[in-house]
Amino acid sequence: MNQNHAQEETPVSEHEVEHLVKTLPKAAYIGTKLLMYQGTWYHDGHIKNVLTFQRHFQARDTDLIIGSLPRSGTTWLKSLLFAVVNRGQHSDGQSPLLVNHPHELVYSLETDVYGDAFVYPRPHHLSELPSPRLLSTHLSYTSLPESIKTSNCRILYISRNPLDMLVSLYYFSMNAIKKYLTVNIWRRIMGVFYRPPSMDDFFQALYEEKYPFGPFFEHVIGYWKMSLDQPDKVLFLKYEDMKDDPAHYVKKIADFAGVPFSAQEEADGVITQIIEMCSIKNMKELEVNKSGVINKLFEKKTYFRKGEVGDWKGHFSASMVEKMTKLMEEKLEGTGLTFKLDS
C-alpha cells in the first residue's frame, strides 16, 4: 500500500476537530468567529482544512507554492507564475489564463484541495497534476506541513503594505457578504437589524492582531526571515516593488522557478507580453472574469478591483494612519523589512 493511499484512509475526523476546537482561543471577527491554532487565527470552518493539509500533503521537490495573506497580490502572482512556467506550451493567444480564472489554475491547498465546504472543478488527487505543480496557501511558514519545509520545493511569498491590503480586503469581503446574504436565509431572519461591517472594523481587527491567517506582521516576518536564511527556498516579493518594475520581477520569478528567459525570448518581447496579459486591466476585461464565482461565493470580478499602490488614501483617518505607521515601526524594527505606502 503506498503512502498516499494510506493517508486517504485516515481522514481528519469530525470528533477530532470538535475536541480541538473546544481547547482553542477564540475571538470575534467581522460578525464571525476566529480560532487560534498554532499561533495563527483561522475562521472556525477552516480548522479541519488546515489539519488535513498539514497531515496529508506530500510536497514534491519540483512544487512551486505561492504564500501570502489574503488580498496581497495573490491573484496577480498566480497569473504571472502560471504564464511564466507554461510559456511555450501554448500558441499565441491560446493561454489557459484567457479562459480560466487564475484561481482555477493555481489551487489553494487549504481551500480547494483539502477543503470540503466549497467545490469547483479540481483534481481529486494531487498526484494527477504534472510537475511542476503550482499551488498556493495562506498559512504562516511555521504552520506549513513538514514536507514543504524539508523538501526542495520552492515558495514564492508576496506581501503588501497593510493599509492597501485592508482596503482591498474590505471591498472584497463586502461583495462576498452581500452575495451570501442574498442567497442565505439569514437575510430574511436578520433583515434590517443587520449592520454591515465598516472599514473601521477591518482596521481594528488587524490592529488588534485578530485577523484571519494573522497576526499580519508575524506572518510576513516569518517568510521574510526564511527568505534571508534560505534564499533558494523562499523568494520574498513586495507588491509595491513589483508594480514599480514588473519586468525585473517577472525575470526574477522565472529564475527562481528554474525556467529563466533566454536572450531570444527577451528580444522577442515575451516578458512584456506576459506582463500585459496578466495586468489587472487586461484580466478585468476577459469574459471569463466578468461573471461567475469562485468557491460558490466569491464573484470572479471582485478579484480585480484597482491594484493600485496608495489606494488607502481617503479610506482612513489621520489618527488611524498614524496608529498603523507606529505599529509597523514597532513590529518591523530590527528585521530589515519595510513597506512602501505610496506610489
CSV table of C-alpha atoms in Angstrom, one decimal:
chain,number,residue,atom,x,y,z
A,1,MET,CA,0.0,0.0,0.0
A,2,ASN,CA,1.5,3.3,-1.0
A,3,GLN,CA,1.8,6.2,1.4
A,4,ASN,CA,-0.7,8.5,-0.4
A,5,HIS,CA,-3.4,5.7,-0.3
A,6,ALA,CA,-2.7,5.1,3.4
A,7,GLN,CA,-3.2,8.8,4.1
A,8,GLU,CA,-6.5,8.8,2.3
A,9,GLU,CA,-7.8,6.1,4.6
A,10,THR,CA,-7.1,8.2,7.7
A,11,PRO,CA,-9.0,11.4,7.3
A,12,VAL,CA,-9.3,14.0,10.0
A,13,SER,CA,-12.5,13.1,11.9
A,14,GLU,CA,-15.2,15.5,12.9
A,15,HIS,CA,-14.8,14.3,16.5
A,16,GLU,CA,-11.1,15.2,16.5
A,17,VAL,CA,-11.9,18.7,15.1
A,18,GLU,CA,-14.7,19.2,17.7
A,19,HIS,CA,-12.4,18.2,20.5
A,20,LEU,CA,-9.6,20.5,19.3
A,21,VAL,CA,-11.9,23.5,18.7
A,22,LYS,CA,-13.0,23.3,22.4
A,23,THR,CA,-9.5,23.9,23.5
A,24,LEU,CA,-8.6,26.8,21.2
A,25,PRO,CA,-8.6,30.5,22.0
A,26,LYS,CA,-11.5,32.3,20.3
A,27,ALA,CA,-12.1,35.8,19.1
A,28,ALA,CA,-14.8,37.7,17.2
A,29,TYR,CA,-14.1,39.0,13.7
A,30,ILE,CA,-16.5,40.9,11.4
A,31,GLY,CA,-19.6,39.1,12.6
A,32,THR,CA,-17.8,35.7,12.6
A,33,LYS,CA,-15.7,33.6,14.9
A,34,LEU,CA,-11.9,33.1,14.8
A,35,LEU,CA,-10.0,30.3,16.4
A,36,MET,CA,-6.2,30.4,17.1
A,37,TYR,CA,-4.3,27.3,16.2
A,38,GLN,CA,-0.5,27.1,16.4
A,39,GLY,CA,-0.3,30.9,16.8
A,40,THR,CA,-2.5,31.7,13.8
A,41,TRP,CA,-6.1,32.9,13.6
A,42,TYR,CA,-8.5,30.9,11.3
A,43,HIS,CA,-12.2,31.1,10.6
A,44,ASP,CA,-13.7,28.3,12.6
A,45,GLY,CA,-14.7,26.4,9.5
A,46,HIS,CA,-11.1,26.3,8.3
A,47,ILE,CA,-9.6,24.2,11.2
A,48,LYS,CA,-10.4,20.8,9.6
A,49,ASN,CA,-9.0,22.0,6.2
A,50,VAL,CA,-5.8,23.1,7.9
A,51,LEU,CA,-5.4,19.8,9.9
A,52,THR,CA,-6.0,17.8,6.7
A,53,PHE,CA,-3.5,19.9,4.7
A,54,GLN,CA,-0.8,19.6,7.4
A,55,ARG,CA,-1.3,15.9,7.9
A,56,HIS,CA,-1.7,14.7,4.3
A,57,PHE,CA,0.2,16.9,1.9
A,58,GLN,CA,3.4,15.4,0.5
A,59,ALA,CA,5.5,18.0,-1.3
A,60,ARG,CA,7.4,17.3,-4.4
A,61,ASP,CA,10.9,18.8,-4.9
A,62,THR,CA,9.5,20.4,-8.1
A,63,ASP,CA,6.5,22.1,-6.5
A,64,LEU,CA,6.2,25.9,-6.7
A,65,ILE,CA,4.0,27.2,-3.9
A,66,ILE,CA,2.7,30.7,-3.6
A,67,GLY,CA,2.4,32.0,0.0
A,68,SER,CA,0.5,35.2,1.0
A,69,LEU,CA,-2.0,36.8,3.2
A,70,PRO,CA,-5.4,37.4,1.5
A,71,ARG,CA,-5.6,40.4,-0.7
A,72,SER,CA,-1.9,40.9,-1.0
A,73,GLY,CA,-1.5,40.3,-4.7
A,74,THR,CA,-2.1,36.6,-4.7
A,75,THR,CA,-4.2,36.5,-7.9
A,76,TRP,CA,-1.7,38.6,-9.8
A,77,LEU,CA,1.2,36.4,-8.7
A,78,LYS,CA,-0.8,33.3,-9.7
A,79,SER,CA,-1.3,34.6,-13.2
A,80,LEU,CA,2.3,35.6,-13.6
A,81,LEU,CA,3.7,32.4,-12.3
A,82,PHE,CA,1.4,30.3,-14.4
A,83,ALA,CA,2.2,32.3,-17.5
A,84,VAL,CA,6.0,32.1,-16.8
A,85,VAL,CA,6.1,28.4,-16.2
A,86,ASN,CA,3.8,27.4,-19.0
A,87,ARG,CA,5.1,29.8,-21.7
A,88,GLY,CA,5.9,27.9,-24.9
A,89,GLN,CA,3.3,25.2,-24.2
A,90,HIS,CA,0.6,27.1,-25.9
A,91,SER,CA,0.5,29.0,-29.2
A,92,ASP,CA,-0.1,32.8,-29.2
A,93,GLY,CA,-3.5,33.8,-27.9
A,94,GLN,CA,-4.2,30.3,-26.5
A,95,SER,CA,-3.1,30.7,-22.9
A,96,PRO,CA,-5.4,29.0,-20.4
A,97,LEU,CA,-5.3,32.3,-18.5
A,98,LEU,CA,-7.6,33.7,-21.2
A,99,VAL,CA,-10.4,31.3,-20.5
A,100,ASN,CA,-9.8,30.4,-16.8
A,101,HIS,CA,-9.6,32.5,-13.7
A,102,PRO,CA,-6.1,32.3,-12.1
A,103,HIS,CA,-7.5,30.6,-9.0
A,104,GLU,CA,-8.8,27.8,-11.2
A,105,LEU,CA,-5.3,27.2,-12.5
A,106,VAL,CA,-3.3,27.5,-9.3
A,107,TYR,CA,-5.1,25.7,-6.5
A,108,SER,CA,-5.3,26.8,-2.9
A,109,LEU,CA,-4.2,23.9,-0.8
A,110,GLU,CA,-6.2,24.5,2.4
A,111,THR,CA,-9.3,25.6,0.5
A,112,ASP,CA,-9.5,23.9,-2.9
A,113,VAL,CA,-7.5,20.7,-2.4
A,114,TYR,CA,-8.2,19.9,1.3
A,115,GLY,CA,-11.4,22.0,1.9
A,116,ASP,CA,-14.8,20.4,1.6
A,117,ALA,CA,-17.1,23.4,2.1
A,118,PHE,CA,-16.8,24.7,-1.4
A,119,VAL,CA,-16.0,22.8,-4.5
A,120,TYR,CA,-15.4,23.7,-8.1
A,121,PRO,CA,-13.5,21.6,-10.7
A,122,ARG,CA,-10.3,20.4,-9.2
A,123,PRO,CA,-8.1,17.2,-9.2
A,124,HIS,CA,-9.3,14.5,-6.8
A,125,HIS,CA,-5.6,13.6,-6.3
A,126,LEU,CA,-2.6,15.9,-6.3
A,127,SER,CA,-0.7,13.1,-8.0
A,128,GLU,CA,-2.7,13.8,-11.1
A,129,LEU,CA,-1.1,17.2,-11.5
A,130,PRO,CA,2.0,17.3,-13.7
A,131,SER,CA,5.3,18.7,-12.4
A,132,PRO,CA,5.9,21.5,-11.6
A,133,ARG,CA,2.7,21.7,-9.6
A,134,LEU,CA,1.6,25.3,-9.0
A,135,LEU,CA,-0.2,25.6,-5.6
A,136,SER,CA,-0.9,28.3,-3.1
A,137,THR,CA,-1.5,28.7,0.7
A,138,HIS,CA,-2.3,31.5,3.2
A,139,LEU,CA,-0.8,29.5,6.1
A,140,SER,CA,2.1,31.0,8.0
A,141,TYR,CA,5.5,29.5,7.4
A,142,THR,CA,5.6,27.8,10.9
A,143,SER,CA,2.2,26.1,10.1
A,144,LEU,CA,3.2,24.6,6.8
A,145,PRO,CA,3.4,20.8,6.5
A,146,GLU,CA,6.8,19.4,7.3
A,147,SER,CA,7.1,18.1,3.8
A,148,ILE,CA,7.1,21.6,2.4
A,149,LYS,CA,9.8,22.7,4.8
A,150,THR,CA,12.1,19.7,4.4
A,151,SER,CA,11.7,19.1,0.6
A,152,ASN,CA,13.4,21.1,-2.1
A,153,CYS,CA,10.1,22.7,-3.2
A,154,ARG,CA,10.2,26.4,-3.6
A,155,ILE,CA,7.9,29.1,-2.1
A,156,LEU,CA,7.1,32.5,-3.7
A,157,TYR,CA,5.8,34.8,-1.0
A,158,ILE,CA,4.0,38.0,-1.9
A,159,SER,CA,3.5,40.8,0.7
A,160,ARG,CA,1.6,44.1,0.5
A,161,ASN,CA,1.5,47.1,2.8
A,162,PRO,CA,-1.2,46.6,5.4
A,163,LEU,CA,-3.2,49.7,4.6
A,164,ASP,CA,-3.7,48.9,0.9
A,165,MET,CA,-4.3,45.3,1.8
A,166,LEU,CA,-7.1,46.3,4.2
A,167,VAL,CA,-8.8,48.4,1.6
A,168,SER,CA,-8.7,45.5,-0.9
A,169,LEU,CA,-9.9,43.1,1.8
A,170,TYR,CA,-12.8,45.4,2.8
A,171,TYR,CA,-14.3,45.7,-0.7
A,172,PHE,CA,-13.7,42.0,-1.5
A,173,SER,CA,-15.3,40.9,1.8
A,174,MET,CA,-18.3,43.3,1.4
A,175,ASN,CA,-19.1,41.8,-2.0
A,176,ALA,CA,-19.0,38.3,-0.6
A,177,ILE,CA,-21.1,39.3,2.4
A,178,LYS,CA,-23.8,40.9,0.1
A,179,LYS,CA,-23.9,37.8,-2.0
A,180,TYR,CA,-24.1,35.5,1.0
A,181,LEU,CA,-27.0,37.4,2.5
A,182,THR,CA,-28.8,37.5,-0.9
A,183,VAL,CA,-28.8,33.7,-1.2
A,184,ASN,CA,-29.0,32.8,2.5
A,185,ILE,CA,-31.9,32.6,4.8
A,186,TRP,CA,-30.0,34.9,7.2
A,187,ARG,CA,-31.1,37.8,5.1
A,188,ARG,CA,-34.8,37.1,5.9
A,189,ILE,CA,-34.0,36.4,9.6
A,190,MET,CA,-31.7,39.4,10.2
A,191,GLY,CA,-33.5,41.9,7.9
A,192,VAL,CA,-33.0,45.5,8.8
A,193,PHE,CA,-31.2,44.6,12.0
A,194,TYR,CA,-28.0,43.5,10.2
A,195,ARG,CA,-25.3,46.2,10.4
A,196,PRO,CA,-22.6,45.7,7.7
A,197,PRO,CA,-19.0,45.9,8.9
A,198,SER,CA,-17.2,49.2,8.4
A,199,MET,CA,-13.7,49.9,7.3
A,200,ASP,CA,-13.0,50.8,10.9
A,201,ASP,CA,-14.0,47.3,11.9
A,202,PHE,CA,-11.5,45.8,9.5
A,203,PHE,CA,-8.8,48.2,10.6
A,204,GLN,CA,-9.3,47.4,14.3
A,205,ALA,CA,-9.2,43.7,13.7
A,206,LEU,CA,-5.8,43.9,12.0
A,207,TYR,CA,-4.5,46.4,14.5
A,208,GLU,CA,-5.6,44.2,17.4
A,209,GLU,CA,-3.9,41.2,15.6
A,210,LYS,CA,-7.2,39.2,15.5
A,211,TYR,CA,-7.3,38.7,11.8
A,212,PRO,CA,-7.7,35.6,9.5
A,213,PHE,CA,-4.4,33.9,8.9
A,214,GLY,CA,-2.7,36.5,11.0
A,215,PRO,CA,-1.4,38.1,13.1
A,216,PHE,CA,-0.3,40.1,10.0
A,217,PHE,CA,3.2,41.1,11.0
A,218,GLU,CA,4.1,37.6,12.3
A,219,HIS,CA,3.0,36.1,9.0
A,220,VAL,CA,5.1,38.4,6.8
A,221,ILE,CA,8.1,38.4,9.1
A,222,GLY,CA,8.1,34.6,9.2
A,223,TYR,CA,8.5,34.3,5.5
A,224,TRP,CA,10.9,37.3,5.3
A,225,LYS,CA,13.3,35.7,7.7
A,226,MET,CA,13.1,32.4,5.8
A,227,SER,CA,13.9,34.2,2.6
A,228,LEU,CA,17.1,35.6,4.2
A,229,ASP,CA,18.1,32.2,5.7
A,230,GLN,CA,17.2,30.1,2.7
A,231,PRO,CA,17.1,32.4,-0.4
A,232,ASP,CA,16.9,29.3,-2.7
A,233,LYS,CA,13.9,28.1,-0.8
A,234,VAL,CA,11.8,31.3,-0.3
A,235,LEU,CA,11.5,34.2,-2.7
A,236,PHE,CA,10.1,37.2,-0.9
A,237,LEU,CA,8.2,39.7,-3.1
A,238,LYS,CA,6.7,43.0,-2.4
A,239,TYR,CA,3.6,44.0,-4.3
A,240,GLU,CA,4.7,47.7,-4.4
A,241,ASP,CA,8.1,46.8,-5.9
A,242,MET,CA,6.5,44.5,-8.5
A,243,LYS,CA,4.3,47.4,-9.6
A,244,ASP,CA,7.3,49.7,-9.9
A,245,ASP,CA,9.3,47.3,-12.1
A,246,PRO,CA,7.3,44.3,-13.3
A,247,ALA,CA,9.8,43.3,-15.9
A,248,HIS,CA,12.6,42.9,-13.3
A,249,TYR,CA,10.4,40.8,-11.0
A,250,VAL,CA,9.0,38.6,-13.8
A,251,LYS,CA,12.6,37.7,-14.7
A,252,LYS,CA,13.3,37.1,-11.0
A,253,ILE,CA,10.3,34.8,-10.8
A,254,ALA,CA,11.4,32.9,-13.8
A,255,ASP,CA,14.9,32.5,-12.5
A,256,PHE,CA,13.6,31.3,-9.1
A,257,ALA,CA,11.2,28.9,-10.7
A,258,GLY,CA,14.1,27.3,-12.7
A,259,VAL,CA,12.7,28.5,-16.1
A,260,PRO,CA,14.8,31.6,-16.9
A,261,PHE,CA,14.1,33.6,-20.0
A,262,SER,CA,16.5,33.2,-22.9
A,263,ALA,CA,18.1,36.2,-24.6
A,264,GLN,CA,16.0,35.5,-27.6
A,265,GLU,CA,12.8,35.5,-25.5
A,266,GLU,CA,13.7,38.8,-24.1
A,267,ALA,CA,14.5,40.2,-27.5
A,268,ASP,CA,11.1,38.9,-28.8
A,269,GLY,CA,9.3,40.8,-26.0
A,270,VAL,CA,8.0,37.7,-24.2
A,271,ILE,CA,8.3,39.3,-20.8
A,272,THR,CA,6.3,42.3,-21.9
A,273,GLN,CA,3.7,40.1,-23.4
A,274,ILE,CA,3.3,38.2,-20.1
A,275,ILE,CA,3.1,41.4,-18.1
A,276,GLU,CA,0.4,42.8,-20.4
A,277,MET,CA,-1.6,39.6,-20.4
A,278,CYS,CA,-1.5,39.4,-16.6
A,279,SER,CA,-2.2,43.0,-15.9
A,280,ILE,CA,-5.3,43.9,-13.9
A,281,LYS,CA,-6.6,46.0,-16.8
A,282,ASN,CA,-6.5,43.0,-19.2
A,283,MET,CA,-7.7,40.5,-16.6
A,284,LYS,CA,-10.8,42.7,-15.8
A,285,GLU,CA,-11.7,42.7,-19.5
A,286,LEU,CA,-11.6,39.0,-20.0
A,287,GLU,CA,-15.1,37.5,-20.3
A,288,VAL,CA,-14.2,34.6,-18.0
A,289,ASN,CA,-13.5,37.1,-15.2
A,290,LYS,CA,-16.6,39.2,-15.7
A,291,SER,CA,-19.1,36.7,-14.4
A,292,GLY,CA,-19.3,33.5,-12.4
A,293,VAL,CA,-18.0,32.7,-8.9
A,294,ILE,CA,-15.0,31.1,-7.2
A,295,ASN,CA,-16.0,28.6,-4.5
A,296,LYS,CA,-19.7,29.4,-4.9
A,297,LEU,CA,-19.3,32.7,-3.0
A,298,PHE,CA,-16.6,35.0,-4.4
A,299,GLU,CA,-17.5,36.7,-7.6
A,300,LYS,CA,-14.7,36.4,-10.1
A,301,LYS,CA,-14.8,40.1,-11.0
A,302,THR,CA,-14.1,41.1,-7.4
A,303,TYR,CA,-10.6,39.7,-7.6
A,304,PHE,CA,-9.7,42.5,-10.0
A,305,ARG,CA,-10.5,45.9,-8.5
A,306,LYS,CA,-7.8,48.6,-8.7
A,307,GLY,CA,-4.5,47.1,-7.8
A,308,GLU,CA,-3.0,50.5,-7.0
A,309,VAL,CA,-0.3,51.4,-4.5
A,310,GLY,CA,-1.6,54.1,-2.2
A,311,ASP,CA,-5.3,53.3,-2.7
A,312,TRP,CA,-5.7,53.5,1.0
A,313,LYS,CA,-5.7,57.3,0.9
A,314,GLY,CA,-9.1,58.7,1.7
A,315,HIS,CA,-10.2,55.5,3.4
A,316,PHE,CA,-8.6,56.0,6.8
A,317,SER,CA,-8.4,59.0,9.2
A,318,ALA,CA,-5.1,60.6,10.0
A,319,SER,CA,-5.1,59.1,13.5
A,320,MET,CA,-5.6,55.6,12.0
A,321,VAL,CA,-2.8,56.0,9.6
A,322,GLU,CA,-0.6,57.2,12.5
A,323,LYS,CA,-1.5,54.2,14.6
A,324,MET,CA,-0.7,51.8,11.8
A,325,THR,CA,2.6,53.5,10.9
A,326,LYS,CA,3.7,53.3,14.5
A,327,LEU,CA,2.7,49.6,14.7
A,328,MET,CA,4.6,48.9,11.6
A,329,GLU,CA,7.7,50.5,13.0
A,330,GLU,CA,7.4,48.6,16.2
A,331,LYS,CA,6.8,45.2,14.6
A,332,LEU,CA,9.4,45.5,11.9
A,333,GLU,CA,12.1,47.1,14.0
A,334,GLY,CA,15.4,45.2,13.5
A,335,THR,CA,14.1,42.9,10.8
A,336,GLY,CA,15.3,44.9,7.8
A,337,LEU,CA,11.8,44.6,6.3
A,338,THR,CA,10.0,47.8,5.2
A,339,PHE,CA,6.7,48.6,3.4
A,340,LYS,CA,6.2,51.3,0.8
A,341,LEU,CA,2.9,53.1,1.4
A,342,ASP,CA,2.9,55.4,-1.6
A,343,SER,CA,3.3,55.0,-5.4
